[in-house]
Amino acid sequence: MADPEEPRVRLPELKLDELLEELQARIDAARGTRDRVHSLLEAVLSVGRELELEHALRSIVEAAAVLVDAEYAALGVIGPGGTTLAAFHTVGVTEEQIAEIGPFPEGHGILGEVIRHPEPLRLEKISQHPASYGFPAHHPPMNTFVGVPIRVRGQVFGNLYLTEKRGGVQFDEEDEAVLSTLAVAAGVAIDNARLYEESRLRERWLRANAEITHCLMSGSERAEALRLIAERAREIMGSASAAVALPVGGTDSLTVEIAVGVDAQVHQGLVLPLPGTLMGLAFSAAAPVISDDVHQDRRICPEPPRFHGLGPAVAVPIGTGEGGVRGAVLVARAAGGAVFSGQEAEMLGGFAAQAAIAMELAERRKDAERIAVLQDRDRIARDLHDLAIQRLFATGMTLQSAGRFIEHPEAAERVLRAVDDLDETIRIIRSAIFGLRARAGTADAGLRARVVRMVGEESAVLGFAPSVRMEGLVDTEVPQEIADQVVAVLSEALTDIARHARADRAQVVLTTDGRDVSLTVSDNGAGIPPDVRRGGLRTMAERAEQLGGHLDVSTPDGGGALLRWRVPLPRA
């Protein structure tokens, strides 16, 4: 017979099993939550340790994929305009797959939806969203999706995109919460990485400024300092090309003194007008000027062609409007490179301003040295005039008076010759005094400025502006008499082009290596028939022959005429 108390015992046992199972489930859930929180904390610490921005971004996207167990993850960095992606970092897709898929997305479809509406977005199936328009060929299939924005100092820096949760399950609210928490930590890590990179960049600029200041103050040539400015600007800005241009005295033009990097020889020595050039605009406005693409920028004159293979560029003035602009620096990246940001332009401008201060200090130092030399010369001249000449003159007068009392003819003749020698010595000393006190001519009378002015004057007659290039120390190594001949020959050559060539393009190149000076004038006109001799060519040839040089006239393969006038420079 059954025990009547047995059911009363079994019922509590069943309820107890259910409670134990529920407790175990809660314990497992708590353990899972604890493990996930622990994983989140580890991810936050891992992300926070990265100081290099690229490494930090890679660490963020890898941590996000692990936290929500996603097969694919990506971090899209929003570009300056705020509507497209400037960079894309992925996890789960191989390099081979990326190459097959093609260019990284620019921010359309679902990715653009998160950009336009920077709030968490979770989808069960990507293709069912109205903003979805499919994937490119060779793209792996993706259905489930969750995206969260990353903010840095209140501004949206980019977005995290996760797809295909492993196991075929959907992303849930907890996944979204975990990613949102990671996004907050990511924003702090990105900000720290940015500050770290900025501090390192500023340190590099400071070292470059110190190097240039030392170069200038140690008495190095100006060309060496300008080359340092161009090279350091190119290196620090990550550019393919850099150039430094200085104004040509008395003209509205800049001459490219130094060019480094890609096709440096194309830029070196070019004389550029202020309007129609990036450096001219920066020089005139005393402010940075940025171009997204130098080939498509309508502000920049395409002639002469000089930007092959280059794209984004920025030009900054050397100095400020208050202290006087001394020139301009241009850096350009390869075509397709990143556009220069305002912060990059600001840093380059600060570097150029410091370089201008160093140049000012070096010039003041040289001025002080020059004044000291002039003062010393003036003292020497005064002493020669007040002491040496007076004594020589007195000695001469004494000898001349004494000569009257000498009866011996030969002795009297010798005394008179001595008096003549003293007079000649006085004349020599007076010439030396005049030389010591003579002042140098003004900078505006230099050959470089005269050539630029001559080309500018002839442009109205030609109907176009010839391109001008000058290399070497044309102002200091070419003496005045040869400089006058160079200007005369240039005027005659440009006049002949205007009268006979029917050209729409011309180039003037003036170079000197300290031994010779060479003037080359070329055009794309009708050329010079071999049976025709013009008076202008004969005159130019005679000018060259008088100075021991020669004139060569030829017709290049592409047509037109090429005139090369070369004369030797006198040896010191």
Short mmCIF file of C-alpha atoms in Angstrom, two decimals, residues 184-564:
data_model
loop_
_atom_site.label_atom_id
_atom_site.label_comp_id
_atom_site.label_asym_id
_atom_site.label_seq_id
_atom_site.Cartn_x
_atom_site.Cartn_y
_atom_site.Cartn_z
CA VAL A 184 33.85 56.02 -26.18
CA ALA A 185 37.21 54.52 -25.19
CA ALA A 186 38.27 54.56 -28.85
CA GLY A 187 37.51 58.28 -29.06
CA VAL A 188 39.80 58.95 -26.10
CA ALA A 189 42.53 56.71 -27.56
CA ILE A 190 42.29 58.41 -30.96
CA ASP A 191 42.47 61.83 -29.34
CA ASN A 192 45.55 60.80 -27.37
CA ALA A 193 47.17 59.37 -30.49
CA ARG A 194 46.43 62.56 -32.37
CA LEU A 195 47.93 64.69 -29.61
CA TYR A 196 50.98 62.43 -29.51
CA GLU A 197 51.46 62.67 -33.27
CA GLU A 198 50.97 66.42 -33.15
CA SER A 199 53.57 66.77 -30.38
CA ARG A 200 56.05 64.65 -32.34
CA LEU A 201 55.36 66.69 -35.45
CA ARG A 202 55.92 69.96 -33.59
CA GLU A 203 59.15 68.53 -32.20
CA ARG A 204 60.34 67.79 -35.73
CA TRP A 205 59.46 71.34 -36.82
CA LEU A 206 61.37 72.74 -33.82
CA ARG A 207 64.44 70.67 -34.66
CA ALA A 208 64.25 71.82 -38.28
CA ASN A 209 64.01 75.47 -37.19
CA ALA A 210 66.99 75.04 -34.87
CA GLU A 211 68.99 73.49 -37.72
CA ILE A 212 68.18 76.34 -40.08
CA THR A 213 68.93 78.99 -37.45
CA HIS A 214 72.30 77.37 -36.73
CA CYS A 215 73.05 77.22 -40.45
CA LEU A 216 72.28 80.90 -40.96
CA MET A 217 73.95 82.19 -37.81
CA SER A 218 77.11 80.16 -38.42
CA GLY A 219 77.75 82.15 -41.59
CA SER A 220 76.64 79.58 -44.17
CA GLU A 221 75.57 80.73 -47.60
CA ARG A 222 71.94 81.71 -48.06
CA ALA A 223 71.46 79.01 -50.72
CA GLU A 224 72.39 76.32 -48.18
CA ALA A 225 69.80 77.64 -45.71
CA LEU A 226 67.11 77.81 -48.41
CA ARG A 227 67.87 74.21 -49.42
CA LEU A 228 67.49 73.15 -45.79
CA ILE A 229 64.11 74.89 -45.61
CA ALA A 230 62.89 73.10 -48.76
CA GLU A 231 64.22 69.68 -47.74
CA ARG A 232 62.86 69.76 -44.20
CA ALA A 233 59.47 71.02 -45.38
CA ARG A 234 59.25 68.19 -47.91
CA GLU A 235 60.31 65.52 -45.40
CA ILE A 236 58.04 66.60 -42.54
CA MET A 237 55.00 67.25 -44.75
CA GLY A 238 55.39 63.92 -46.52
CA SER A 239 55.52 65.61 -49.92
CA ALA A 240 56.98 64.65 -53.26
CA SER A 241 58.28 68.11 -54.12
CA ALA A 242 59.19 71.37 -52.40
CA ALA A 243 60.42 74.75 -53.60
CA VAL A 244 61.47 78.11 -52.13
CA ALA A 245 60.97 81.31 -54.09
CA LEU A 246 62.21 84.82 -53.31
CA PRO A 247 61.11 88.15 -54.81
CA VAL A 248 63.03 89.74 -57.65
CA GLY A 249 63.83 93.31 -56.59
CA GLY A 250 61.81 96.03 -58.28
CA THR A 251 59.44 93.58 -60.04
CA ASP A 252 56.21 91.73 -59.38
CA SER A 253 57.88 88.36 -59.74
CA LEU A 254 59.34 85.52 -57.70
CA THR A 255 62.30 83.40 -58.68
CA VAL A 256 62.54 79.77 -57.57
CA GLU A 257 65.89 79.76 -55.79
CA ILE A 258 65.76 76.15 -54.57
CA ALA A 259 63.69 73.12 -55.63
CA VAL A 260 64.00 69.56 -54.28
CA GLY A 261 62.18 66.30 -54.93
CA VAL A 262 60.33 65.22 -58.05
CA ASP A 263 61.40 67.08 -61.23
CA ALA A 264 63.36 69.62 -59.19
CA GLN A 265 65.23 70.76 -62.31
CA VAL A 266 61.92 71.80 -63.90
CA HIS A 267 61.20 74.25 -61.07
CA GLN A 268 64.76 75.41 -60.35
CA GLY A 269 65.41 78.98 -61.49
CA LEU A 270 61.89 79.67 -62.80
CA VAL A 271 60.77 83.28 -62.63
CA LEU A 272 57.07 83.33 -61.78
CA PRO A 273 54.62 86.25 -61.76
CA LEU A 274 52.72 86.89 -58.54
CA PRO A 275 49.26 86.38 -60.09
CA GLY A 276 48.58 82.94 -61.48
CA THR A 277 50.97 81.04 -59.21
CA LEU A 278 50.38 79.38 -55.85
CA MET A 279 53.51 80.87 -54.30
CA GLY A 280 52.65 84.28 -55.74
CA LEU A 281 49.20 84.15 -54.14
CA ALA A 282 50.69 83.17 -50.77
CA PHE A 283 53.32 85.92 -51.07
CA SER A 284 50.77 88.60 -51.99
CA ALA A 285 48.22 87.63 -49.34
CA ALA A 286 50.83 86.85 -46.66
CA ALA A 287 48.74 83.78 -45.83
CA PRO A 288 48.72 80.05 -46.65
CA VAL A 289 47.05 78.98 -49.91
CA ILE A 290 45.88 75.37 -50.34
CA SER A 291 45.12 73.63 -53.62
CA ASP A 292 43.34 70.26 -53.79
CA ASP A 293 44.89 69.61 -57.20
CA VAL A 294 47.38 71.94 -58.90
CA HIS A 295 46.33 70.63 -62.31
CA GLN A 296 42.67 71.53 -61.83
CA ASP A 297 43.11 74.77 -59.87
CA ARG A 298 41.95 77.71 -62.01
CA ARG A 299 44.00 80.13 -59.91
CA ILE A 300 47.22 78.59 -61.24
CA CYS A 301 48.52 79.32 -64.73
CA PRO A 302 49.47 76.04 -66.50
CA GLU A 303 52.43 77.68 -68.25
CA PRO A 304 55.19 76.85 -67.96
CA PRO A 305 54.26 73.18 -67.30
CA ARG A 306 55.89 72.20 -64.01
CA PHE A 307 53.51 70.01 -61.97
CA HIS A 308 53.69 66.67 -63.80
CA GLY A 309 52.74 63.86 -61.42
CA LEU A 310 51.78 66.22 -58.59
CA GLY A 311 48.36 66.82 -57.01
CA PRO A 312 47.57 68.47 -53.65
CA ALA A 313 49.78 71.43 -52.79
CA VAL A 314 50.10 74.21 -50.23
CA ALA A 315 52.11 77.42 -50.34
CA VAL A 316 52.93 79.60 -47.34
CA PRO A 317 54.71 82.95 -47.05
CA ILE A 318 58.15 83.20 -45.49
CA GLY A 319 57.43 85.81 -42.84
CA THR A 320 54.28 87.74 -42.03
CA GLY A 321 52.51 90.78 -43.33
CA GLU A 322 53.60 92.83 -40.31
CA GLY A 323 57.28 91.93 -40.46
CA GLY A 324 57.50 91.78 -44.24
CA VAL A 325 57.18 88.74 -46.48
CA ARG A 326 60.55 87.50 -47.69
CA GLY A 327 59.40 84.79 -50.06
CA ALA A 328 57.23 81.67 -50.25
CA VAL A 329 57.52 77.92 -49.69
CA LEU A 330 55.59 75.39 -51.77
CA VAL A 331 55.15 71.69 -51.01
CA ALA A 332 53.20 69.30 -53.22
CA ARG A 333 52.20 65.65 -52.85
CA ALA A 334 51.98 63.10 -55.61
CA ALA A 335 48.77 62.99 -57.63
CA GLY A 336 46.07 61.18 -55.66
CA GLY A 337 47.68 62.03 -52.31
CA ALA A 338 45.85 63.40 -49.29
CA VAL A 339 44.80 67.06 -49.44
CA PHE A 340 46.71 69.28 -47.02
CA SER A 341 44.69 70.13 -43.93
CA GLY A 342 44.42 73.54 -42.34
CA GLN A 343 46.49 72.33 -39.40
CA GLU A 344 49.28 71.15 -41.71
CA ALA A 345 49.26 74.51 -43.49
CA GLU A 346 49.38 76.28 -40.12
CA MET A 347 52.41 74.24 -38.98
CA LEU A 348 54.23 74.84 -42.27
CA GLY A 349 53.43 78.55 -41.99
CA GLY A 350 54.84 78.64 -38.46
CA PHE A 351 57.98 76.92 -39.67
CA ALA A 352 58.38 79.42 -42.51
CA ALA A 353 57.79 82.33 -40.11
CA GLN A 354 60.54 81.06 -37.81
CA ALA A 355 62.81 80.64 -40.82
CA ALA A 356 62.09 84.25 -41.75
CA ILE A 357 63.14 85.37 -38.26
CA ALA A 358 66.36 83.39 -38.60
CA MET A 359 66.99 84.99 -42.00
CA GLU A 360 66.32 88.42 -40.50
CA LEU A 361 68.77 87.81 -37.65
CA ALA A 362 71.42 86.52 -40.06
CA GLU A 363 70.98 89.58 -42.28
CA ARG A 364 71.18 91.91 -39.30
CA ARG A 365 74.36 90.17 -38.26
CA LYS A 366 75.82 90.54 -41.74
CA ASP A 367 74.71 94.18 -41.79
CA ALA A 368 76.48 94.74 -38.49
CA GLU A 369 79.62 93.07 -39.85
CA ARG A 370 79.34 95.12 -43.03
CA ILE A 371 78.94 98.33 -41.04
CA ALA A 372 81.97 97.41 -38.96
CA VAL A 373 83.99 96.84 -42.15
CA LEU A 374 82.78 100.14 -43.62
CA GLN A 375 83.61 101.96 -40.42
CA ASP A 376 87.06 100.40 -40.41
CA ARG A 377 87.53 101.38 -44.04
CA ASP A 378 86.44 104.90 -43.26
CA ARG A 379 88.93 105.06 -40.39
CA ILE A 380 91.70 103.79 -42.67
CA ALA A 381 90.72 106.30 -45.33
CA ARG A 382 90.69 109.12 -42.78
CA ASP A 383 94.06 108.09 -41.41
CA LEU A 384 95.52 107.88 -44.90
CA HIS A 385 94.13 111.27 -45.76
CA ASP A 386 94.98 113.00 -42.52
CA LEU A 387 98.34 111.39 -41.81
CA ALA A 388 99.95 109.60 -44.75
CA ILE A 389 99.03 112.06 -47.51
CA GLN A 390 99.87 115.08 -45.38
CA ARG A 391 103.29 113.69 -44.52
CA LEU A 392 104.02 112.67 -48.07
CA PHE A 393 102.91 116.07 -49.30
CA ALA A 394 105.09 117.82 -46.73
CA THR A 395 108.05 115.61 -47.64
CA GLY A 396 107.52 116.39 -51.30
CA MET A 397 107.42 120.13 -50.62
CA THR A 398 110.60 119.86 -48.55
CA LEU A 399 112.45 117.99 -51.29
CA GLN A 400 111.19 120.39 -53.93
CA SER A 401 112.49 123.35 -51.89
CA ALA A 402 115.77 121.60 -51.18
CA GLY A 403 116.26 120.89 -54.87
CA ARG A 404 116.85 124.58 -55.52
CA PHE A 405 120.01 124.51 -53.43
CA ILE A 406 121.53 121.47 -55.11
CA GLU A 407 124.14 122.48 -57.65
CA HIS A 408 124.99 119.03 -58.96
CA PRO A 409 122.70 118.43 -61.99
CA GLU A 410 122.37 114.67 -61.53
CA ALA A 411 121.53 114.99 -57.84
CA ALA A 412 118.95 117.71 -58.59
CA GLU A 413 117.35 115.48 -61.24
CA ARG A 414 117.11 112.60 -58.74
CA VAL A 415 115.39 114.82 -56.20
CA LEU A 416 112.87 115.98 -58.79
CA ARG A 417 112.15 112.35 -59.74
CA ALA A 418 111.59 111.56 -56.07
CA VAL A 419 109.13 114.46 -55.86
CA ASP A 420 107.28 113.09 -58.92
CA ASP A 421 107.19 109.64 -57.34
CA LEU A 422 105.71 111.15 -54.19
CA ASP A 423 103.03 112.91 -56.25
CA GLU A 424 102.17 109.62 -57.98
CA THR A 425 102.01 107.86 -54.61
CA ILE A 426 99.64 110.52 -53.33
CA ARG A 427 97.39 110.02 -56.36
CA ILE A 428 97.38 106.23 -55.77
CA ILE A 429 96.49 106.67 -52.11
CA ARG A 430 93.71 109.09 -53.00
CA SER A 431 92.28 106.52 -55.44
CA ALA A 432 92.42 103.92 -52.70
CA ILE A 433 90.60 106.29 -50.36
CA PHE A 434 87.91 106.86 -52.96
CA GLY A 435 87.53 103.09 -53.40
CA LEU A 436 87.23 102.55 -49.66
CA ARG A 437 84.52 105.18 -49.41
CA ALA A 438 82.63 104.21 -52.56
CA ARG A 439 79.21 102.71 -51.98
CA ALA A 440 77.87 99.64 -53.69
CA GLY A 441 75.05 100.06 -56.19
CA THR A 442 71.47 99.26 -55.28
CA ALA A 443 70.04 95.73 -55.54
CA ASP A 444 67.53 96.86 -58.13
CA ALA A 445 70.37 97.35 -60.64
CA GLY A 446 71.18 93.62 -60.57
CA LEU A 447 71.09 91.58 -63.77
CA ARG A 448 68.34 89.33 -62.46
CA ALA A 449 65.92 92.23 -61.95
CA ARG A 450 66.88 93.81 -65.27
CA VAL A 451 66.13 90.60 -67.15
CA VAL A 452 62.75 90.21 -65.46
CA ARG A 453 61.84 93.82 -66.24
CA MET A 454 62.94 93.42 -69.84
CA VAL A 455 60.79 90.31 -70.31
CA GLY A 456 57.84 92.08 -68.70
CA GLU A 457 58.19 95.05 -71.04
CA GLU A 458 58.44 92.84 -74.14
CA SER A 459 55.42 90.74 -73.09
CA ALA A 460 53.06 93.49 -74.25
CA VAL A 461 54.63 93.41 -77.73
CA LEU A 462 54.78 89.61 -77.89
CA GLY A 463 51.19 89.13 -76.79
CA PHE A 464 52.20 86.54 -74.17
CA ALA A 465 54.57 86.25 -71.22
CA PRO A 466 57.70 84.17 -71.89
CA SER A 467 58.79 81.78 -69.17
CA VAL A 468 62.02 82.79 -67.45
CA ARG A 469 64.61 80.65 -65.67
CA MET A 470 67.85 81.86 -64.06
CA GLU A 471 70.50 79.74 -62.41
CA GLY A 472 73.74 80.72 -60.72
CA LEU A 473 74.93 83.94 -59.10
CA VAL A 474 74.01 86.16 -62.04
CA ASP A 475 73.98 89.32 -59.93
CA THR A 476 77.40 88.87 -58.35
CA GLU A 477 79.48 86.92 -60.88
CA VAL A 478 78.49 88.78 -64.08
CA PRO A 479 80.26 92.19 -64.31
CA GLN A 480 78.37 95.31 -65.28
CA GLU A 481 79.71 95.59 -68.84
CA ILE A 482 78.76 91.99 -69.68
CA ALA A 483 75.39 92.40 -67.93
CA ASP A 484 74.65 95.35 -70.20
CA GLN A 485 75.38 93.18 -73.24
CA VAL A 486 73.16 90.37 -71.93
CA VAL A 487 70.22 92.75 -71.55
CA ALA A 488 70.82 94.21 -75.03
CA VAL A 489 70.98 90.74 -76.62
CA LEU A 490 67.81 89.66 -74.78
CA SER A 491 65.95 92.75 -76.00
CA GLU A 492 67.05 92.10 -79.58
CA ALA A 493 66.08 88.40 -79.40
CA LEU A 494 62.60 89.07 -78.01
CA THR A 495 62.06 91.83 -80.57
CA ASP A 496 62.93 89.41 -83.38
CA ILE A 497 60.43 86.88 -82.01
CA ALA A 498 57.72 89.52 -81.92
CA ARG A 499 58.46 90.69 -85.46
CA HIS A 500 59.10 87.45 -87.33
CA ALA A 501 58.46 84.25 -85.37
CA ARG A 502 54.64 84.19 -85.14
CA ALA A 503 55.11 82.28 -81.87
CA ASP A 504 52.78 81.91 -78.90
CA ARG A 505 55.37 80.52 -76.48
CA ALA A 506 58.95 81.45 -75.62
CA GLN A 507 61.47 80.61 -72.94
CA VAL A 508 64.38 82.64 -71.58
CA VAL A 509 67.16 80.86 -69.66
CA LEU A 510 70.07 82.78 -68.11
CA THR A 511 72.79 80.75 -66.38
CA THR A 512 76.30 81.22 -65.07
CA ASP A 513 78.78 78.82 -63.49
CA GLY A 514 81.36 81.45 -62.60
CA ARG A 515 83.35 80.79 -65.80
CA ASP A 516 80.81 81.65 -68.51
CA VAL A 517 77.45 83.36 -68.76
CA SER A 518 74.89 81.86 -71.14
CA LEU A 519 71.66 83.35 -72.44
CA THR A 520 69.28 80.98 -74.25
CA VAL A 521 66.09 82.22 -75.95
CA SER A 522 63.77 79.73 -77.66
CA ASP A 523 60.31 79.89 -79.21
CA ASN A 524 57.78 77.64 -80.98
CA GLY A 525 57.32 79.90 -83.99
CA ALA A 526 58.13 79.64 -87.70
CA GLY A 527 61.89 79.28 -87.17
CA ILE A 528 64.74 80.96 -89.07
CA PRO A 529 65.23 80.03 -92.75
CA PRO A 530 68.87 79.06 -93.45
CA ASP A 531 69.21 81.54 -96.35
CA VAL A 532 68.14 84.56 -94.33
CA ARG A 533 70.53 86.74 -92.30
CA ARG A 534 69.03 89.38 -90.14
CA GLY A 535 70.71 92.46 -88.82
CA GLY A 536 69.69 91.63 -85.29
CA LEU A 537 71.45 88.25 -85.37
CA ARG A 538 74.59 89.85 -86.79
CA THR A 539 74.60 92.46 -84.04
CA MET A 540 74.19 89.80 -81.35
CA ALA A 541 77.03 87.77 -82.84
CA GLU A 542 79.32 90.82 -82.89
CA ARG A 543 78.52 91.54 -79.24
CA ALA A 544 79.55 87.99 -78.35
CA GLU A 545 82.75 88.10 -80.44
CA GLN A 546 83.83 91.38 -78.84
CA LEU A 547 83.72 89.61 -75.46
CA GLY A 548 85.44 86.45 -76.68
CA GLY A 549 82.23 84.44 -76.94
CA HIS A 550 79.97 83.15 -79.67
CA LEU A 551 76.36 82.98 -80.84
CA ASP A 552 74.66 79.75 -81.96
CA VAL A 553 71.30 79.70 -83.73
CA SER A 554 69.50 76.45 -84.51
CA THR A 555 66.08 74.95 -85.21
CA PRO A 556 65.00 72.30 -82.66
CA ASP A 557 63.29 69.09 -83.76
CA GLY A 558 59.93 70.42 -82.56
CA GLY A 559 60.21 73.59 -84.66
CA GLY A 560 60.78 77.20 -83.73
CA ALA A 561 64.16 78.75 -83.11
CA LEU A 562 66.85 78.31 -80.46
CA LEU A 563 69.36 81.09 -79.81
CA ARG A 564 72.30 80.49 -77.46
#
